[in-house]
Amino acid sequence: MVELSSDQLKQAVGRAALAYVEPGQIVGVGTGTTVAHFITGLGEMRDPIPGAAPSSERSTAALAAVGIPVLTANEVERLSVYVDGTDEIDPKGYLIKGGGAALTREKIVASLADRFVCIAEEYKSVPVLGDFKLPVEVIPEAAAAIARRFASGLQGTSGTAVLRRNADGTPLITDNGQHILDINGLKITDPLAFESAVNDWPGVVTVGVFAHQKASIALLGAPDGIRTVEF
Ligand code: 5RP
């Protein structure tokens, strides 16, 4: 068996997701290196889509570069499909997302879609969410208080928060002008309750658990092919 590189697996699932795009329909587009392959494929479709609603400035630029008209989330009422990557996926299709810091807009666009097609390498499939550091977008003024809440471990949310920084040491600023805390040491056994609880904390913009906006379908790339899972 020929060993496929990580990028080849991403390309395979990114291209496979094109089969879920409905002709004539606007598509919701996520963010990341896997989605980048999906965007390339969208640009090459024989029947071009009328437009796409992206979840980040990065995907906005990538869509524009392949000639696809871009709409904001405010300009679409409903989407038939949203395609995005993930950092972890559990057996029920619950996700941890936000490794690329785009979680808030990703959740907004996902919430507009009838189906969320999640594309990822199979190793991201885990029994319980939490090995990947959970991204939480926060209002900067609330970062210390939110970090203390995680440290105190209330409501099964015990973890250590680290402010995400750029290579030059400055705090990373999201597309929405906010900060990201990455939370280590979690074991998220009840993603629905966890997401609701953390979203309630003052200053939390979005928690990177996607349980209320979980995947409908996952296309998981492995060396022996793509596994399709429906939730
Ligand atoms: C961005 C995300 C991405 O979907 C996630 O980080 C996976 O990215 P990649 O496809 O590059 O592995 O949530 O905020």
CSV table of C-alpha atoms and ligand atoms in Angstrom, one decimal:
chain,number,residue,atom,x,y,z
A,1,MET,CA,0.0,0.0,0.0
A,2,VAL,CA,1.3,3.4,-1.0
A,3,GLU,CA,1.7,5.7,2.1
A,4,LEU,CA,-0.3,8.9,1.7
A,5,SER,CA,1.0,12.1,3.2
A,6,SER,CA,-1.2,14.1,5.6
A,7,ASP,CA,-1.7,16.6,2.9
A,8,GLN,CA,-2.8,13.9,0.4
A,9,LEU,CA,-5.4,12.7,3.0
A,10,LYS,CA,-6.7,16.2,3.5
A,11,GLN,CA,-6.9,16.6,-0.3
A,12,ALA,CA,-8.8,13.4,-0.6
A,13,VAL,CA,-11.5,14.3,2.0
A,14,GLY,CA,-11.6,17.9,0.7
A,15,ARG,CA,-12.4,16.7,-2.8
A,16,ALA,CA,-14.8,14.0,-1.5
A,17,ALA,CA,-16.9,16.8,0.1
A,18,LEU,CA,-17.6,18.3,-3.3
A,19,ALA,CA,-20.2,15.5,-3.8
A,20,TYR,CA,-22.3,17.1,-1.1
A,21,VAL,CA,-22.5,20.5,-2.8
A,22,GLU,CA,-26.0,21.0,-4.3
A,23,PRO,CA,-26.1,22.5,-7.8
A,24,GLY,CA,-27.2,26.1,-7.8
A,25,GLN,CA,-26.9,26.4,-4.0
A,26,ILE,CA,-24.8,28.7,-1.8
A,27,VAL,CA,-22.3,26.7,0.3
A,28,GLY,CA,-21.1,27.3,3.8
A,29,VAL,CA,-17.3,27.1,3.9
A,30,GLY,CA,-15.2,26.5,7.0
A,31,THR,CA,-11.5,27.3,7.7
A,32,GLY,CA,-8.2,25.4,7.7
A,33,THR,CA,-5.8,23.4,5.7
A,34,THR,CA,-8.3,20.6,4.9
A,35,VAL,CA,-11.0,23.1,3.8
A,36,ALA,CA,-8.3,24.8,1.5
A,37,HIS,CA,-8.5,21.7,-0.7
A,38,PHE,CA,-12.3,21.9,-0.7
A,39,ILE,CA,-12.1,25.5,-1.9
A,40,THR,CA,-9.7,24.6,-4.7
A,41,GLY,CA,-12.2,22.0,-5.8
A,42,LEU,CA,-15.1,24.4,-5.7
A,43,GLY,CA,-13.1,26.7,-8.0
A,44,GLU,CA,-12.7,23.9,-10.5
A,45,MET,CA,-16.4,22.7,-10.6
A,46,ARG,CA,-17.9,22.4,-14.0
A,47,ASP,CA,-21.1,24.1,-12.9
A,48,PRO,CA,-19.9,26.9,-10.7
A,49,ILE,CA,-21.8,27.5,-7.5
A,50,PRO,CA,-23.5,30.9,-7.2
A,51,GLY,CA,-21.6,31.8,-4.1
A,52,ALA,CA,-20.2,30.8,-0.7
A,53,ALA,CA,-20.6,31.9,2.9
A,54,PRO,CA,-17.1,31.6,4.6
A,55,SER,CA,-16.2,31.5,8.2
A,56,SER,CA,-13.0,33.5,8.2
A,57,GLU,CA,-11.1,36.2,6.5
A,58,ARG,CA,-8.7,33.5,5.4
A,59,SER,CA,-11.4,31.5,3.6
A,60,THR,CA,-12.9,34.7,2.2
A,61,ALA,CA,-9.6,35.5,0.5
A,62,ALA,CA,-9.2,31.9,-0.8
A,63,LEU,CA,-12.7,31.8,-2.3
A,64,ALA,CA,-12.2,35.2,-3.9
A,65,ALA,CA,-8.9,33.9,-5.4
A,66,VAL,CA,-10.7,31.0,-7.2
A,67,GLY,CA,-13.4,33.4,-8.4
A,68,ILE,CA,-16.3,32.4,-6.1
A,69,PRO,CA,-18.6,35.2,-5.0
A,70,VAL,CA,-18.6,35.6,-1.2
A,71,LEU,CA,-21.6,36.4,1.0
A,72,THR,CA,-21.5,37.2,4.6
A,73,ALA,CA,-23.6,35.2,7.1
A,74,ASN,CA,-26.0,38.1,7.3
A,75,GLU,CA,-26.7,37.8,3.6
A,76,VAL,CA,-27.9,34.1,3.8
A,77,GLU,CA,-30.9,32.8,5.6
A,78,ARG,CA,-30.4,29.0,5.1
A,79,LEU,CA,-27.6,26.9,3.6
A,80,SER,CA,-28.1,23.3,2.4
A,81,VAL,CA,-24.6,22.4,3.5
A,82,TYR,CA,-21.6,23.6,5.5
A,83,VAL,CA,-18.2,22.0,5.0
A,84,ASP,CA,-15.5,22.3,7.6
A,85,GLY,CA,-12.6,20.5,9.2
A,86,THR,CA,-12.2,19.7,12.9
A,87,ASP,CA,-9.5,19.2,15.5
A,88,GLU,CA,-11.3,16.3,17.2
A,89,ILE,CA,-14.5,14.3,16.5
A,90,ASP,CA,-16.2,11.8,18.9
A,91,PRO,CA,-18.4,8.8,18.2
A,92,LYS,CA,-21.6,11.0,18.2
A,93,GLY,CA,-20.2,13.6,15.8
A,94,TYR,CA,-19.5,16.2,18.6
A,95,LEU,CA,-16.4,18.3,17.8
A,96,ILE,CA,-13.6,20.4,19.2
A,97,LYS,CA,-12.8,23.2,16.7
A,98,GLY,CA,-10.9,26.4,16.7
A,99,GLY,CA,-7.3,25.3,16.1
A,100,GLY,CA,-7.3,28.0,13.4
A,101,ALA,CA,-9.0,30.5,15.7
A,102,ALA,CA,-12.1,30.8,13.5
A,103,LEU,CA,-14.5,29.0,15.8
A,104,THR,CA,-17.0,31.8,16.3
A,105,ARG,CA,-17.8,32.4,12.7
A,106,GLU,CA,-17.6,28.7,12.1
A,107,LYS,CA,-20.4,28.1,14.6
A,108,ILE,CA,-22.4,30.9,13.1
A,109,VAL,CA,-22.3,29.6,9.6
A,110,ALA,CA,-22.7,26.0,10.7
A,111,SER,CA,-25.9,27.0,12.5
A,112,LEU,CA,-27.4,28.2,9.2
A,113,ALA,CA,-26.9,24.9,7.5
A,114,ASP,CA,-29.2,21.9,7.1
A,115,ARG,CA,-26.1,19.6,7.0
A,116,PHE,CA,-22.6,19.9,8.4
A,117,VAL,CA,-20.1,17.8,6.4
A,118,CYS,CA,-17.0,17.4,8.5
A,119,ILE,CA,-13.8,16.5,6.7
A,120,ALA,CA,-10.7,15.3,8.6
A,121,GLU,CA,-7.9,12.7,8.8
A,122,GLU,CA,-9.1,9.7,10.7
A,123,TYR,CA,-6.7,10.1,13.6
A,124,LYS,CA,-8.8,13.0,14.8
A,125,SER,CA,-11.6,10.6,15.7
A,126,VAL,CA,-11.4,10.1,19.5
A,127,PRO,CA,-13.5,8.3,22.1
A,128,VAL,CA,-13.8,11.3,24.4
A,129,LEU,CA,-13.1,15.0,23.5
A,130,GLY,CA,-10.4,16.9,25.3
A,131,ASP,CA,-6.9,15.7,24.3
A,132,PHE,CA,-6.7,18.6,21.9
A,133,LYS,CA,-6.5,21.9,23.8
A,134,LEU,CA,-9.9,23.4,23.7
A,135,PRO,CA,-10.0,26.8,22.1
A,136,VAL,CA,-12.3,29.4,23.7
A,137,GLU,CA,-12.7,32.8,22.1
A,138,VAL,CA,-12.9,35.4,24.9
A,139,ILE,CA,-13.3,39.2,25.4
A,140,PRO,CA,-9.8,40.2,26.5
A,141,GLU,CA,-11.0,41.9,29.7
A,142,ALA,CA,-12.5,38.6,30.8
A,143,ALA,CA,-9.6,36.3,30.0
A,144,ALA,CA,-8.2,36.1,33.6
A,145,ALA,CA,-11.6,35.4,35.2
A,146,ILE,CA,-12.4,32.7,32.6
A,147,ALA,CA,-9.0,31.1,33.2
A,148,ARG,CA,-9.7,31.0,37.0
A,149,ARG,CA,-13.1,29.4,36.3
A,150,PHE,CA,-11.3,26.6,34.4
A,151,ALA,CA,-8.7,26.3,37.1
A,152,SER,CA,-11.4,25.9,39.8
A,153,GLY,CA,-13.0,23.0,37.9
A,154,LEU,CA,-16.6,23.9,38.4
A,155,GLN,CA,-19.2,21.9,36.4
A,156,GLY,CA,-16.7,19.3,35.2
A,157,THR,CA,-14.7,22.0,33.4
A,158,SER,CA,-11.4,21.6,35.2
A,159,GLY,CA,-8.4,22.6,33.0
A,160,THR,CA,-5.5,24.9,32.6
A,161,ALA,CA,-5.9,27.9,30.3
A,162,VAL,CA,-3.1,29.4,28.2
A,163,LEU,CA,-3.5,32.6,26.2
A,164,ARG,CA,-2.8,31.9,22.5
A,165,ARG,CA,0.1,34.0,21.1
A,166,ASN,CA,1.6,34.9,17.7
A,167,ALA,CA,5.2,33.8,16.9
A,168,ASP,CA,6.4,37.2,18.1
A,169,GLY,CA,4.8,36.7,21.5
A,170,THR,CA,1.9,39.2,21.1
A,171,PRO,CA,-1.6,37.8,21.9
A,172,LEU,CA,-3.4,36.4,18.9
A,173,ILE,CA,-6.3,38.6,17.8
A,174,THR,CA,-9.2,36.8,16.1
A,175,ASP,CA,-11.1,38.0,13.0
A,176,ASN,CA,-13.6,39.4,15.6
A,177,GLY,CA,-10.9,41.4,17.5
A,178,GLN,CA,-10.9,39.0,20.5
A,179,HIS,CA,-8.4,36.6,22.3
A,180,ILE,CA,-8.2,32.8,22.4
A,181,LEU,CA,-7.6,30.8,25.5
A,182,ASP,CA,-6.5,27.1,24.9
A,183,ILE,CA,-7.6,24.8,27.7
A,184,ASN,CA,-5.4,21.8,28.6
A,185,GLY,CA,-6.4,18.7,30.6
A,186,LEU,CA,-10.1,18.4,29.8
A,187,LYS,CA,-12.1,15.3,29.5
A,188,ILE,CA,-15.4,16.3,28.0
A,189,THR,CA,-17.8,13.5,28.8
A,190,ASP,CA,-21.0,15.5,28.3
A,191,PRO,CA,-20.3,17.9,25.3
A,192,LEU,CA,-23.9,19.3,25.2
A,193,ALA,CA,-23.9,20.3,28.9
A,194,PHE,CA,-20.2,21.5,28.7
A,195,GLU,CA,-20.9,23.7,25.7
A,196,SER,CA,-24.0,25.3,27.3
A,197,ALA,CA,-22.2,25.8,30.7
A,198,VAL,CA,-19.1,27.5,29.3
A,199,ASN,CA,-21.1,29.6,26.9
A,200,ASP,CA,-22.9,31.1,29.9
A,201,TRP,CA,-19.7,32.4,31.5
A,202,PRO,CA,-19.4,36.2,31.2
A,203,GLY,CA,-16.9,37.2,28.6
A,204,VAL,CA,-17.0,33.9,26.7
A,205,VAL,CA,-17.6,34.7,23.0
A,206,THR,CA,-17.6,31.1,21.8
A,207,VAL,CA,-16.4,27.8,23.2
A,208,GLY,CA,-14.8,25.4,20.7
A,209,VAL,CA,-17.1,22.5,21.6
A,210,PHE,CA,-19.5,22.0,18.7
A,211,ALA,CA,-22.2,19.8,20.3
A,212,HIS,CA,-25.3,21.8,19.5
A,213,GLN,CA,-23.8,22.4,16.1
A,214,LYS,CA,-22.3,18.9,15.6
A,215,ALA,CA,-21.4,17.1,12.4
A,216,SER,CA,-24.2,15.5,10.4
A,217,ILE,CA,-21.7,13.5,8.3
A,218,ALA,CA,-17.9,12.9,8.7
A,219,LEU,CA,-15.6,12.0,5.9
A,220,LEU,CA,-12.6,10.6,7.6
A,221,GLY,CA,-9.4,10.0,5.5
A,222,ALA,CA,-7.2,7.0,6.2
A,223,PRO,CA,-4.5,5.4,4.2
A,224,ASP,CA,-6.9,2.6,3.0
A,225,GLY,CA,-9.6,5.1,2.0
A,226,ILE,CA,-12.3,7.4,3.2
A,227,ARG,CA,-14.7,6.3,5.9
A,228,THR,CA,-18.1,8.0,5.8
A,229,VAL,CA,-20.0,8.2,9.1
A,230,GLU,CA,-23.5,9.6,9.5
A,231,PHE,CA,-24.7,10.9,12.9
B,1,5RP,C1,-10.3,26.4,12.4
B,1,5RP,C2,-10.8,25.0,12.6
B,1,5RP,C3,-10.2,23.9,11.7
B,1,5RP,O1,-11.3,23.3,11.0
B,1,5RP,C4,-9.5,22.9,12.5
B,1,5RP,O2,-8.5,23.5,13.2
B,1,5RP,C5,-8.8,21.9,11.5
B,1,5RP,O3,-7.9,22.5,10.7
B,1,5RP,P1,-7.0,21.7,9.6
B,1,5RP,O4,-8.0,21.3,8.5
B,1,5RP,O5,-6.0,22.7,9.2
B,1,5RP,O6,-6.4,20.5,10.3
B,1,5RP,O7,-11.5,24.7,13.5
B,1,5RP,O8,-10.7,27.2,13.4
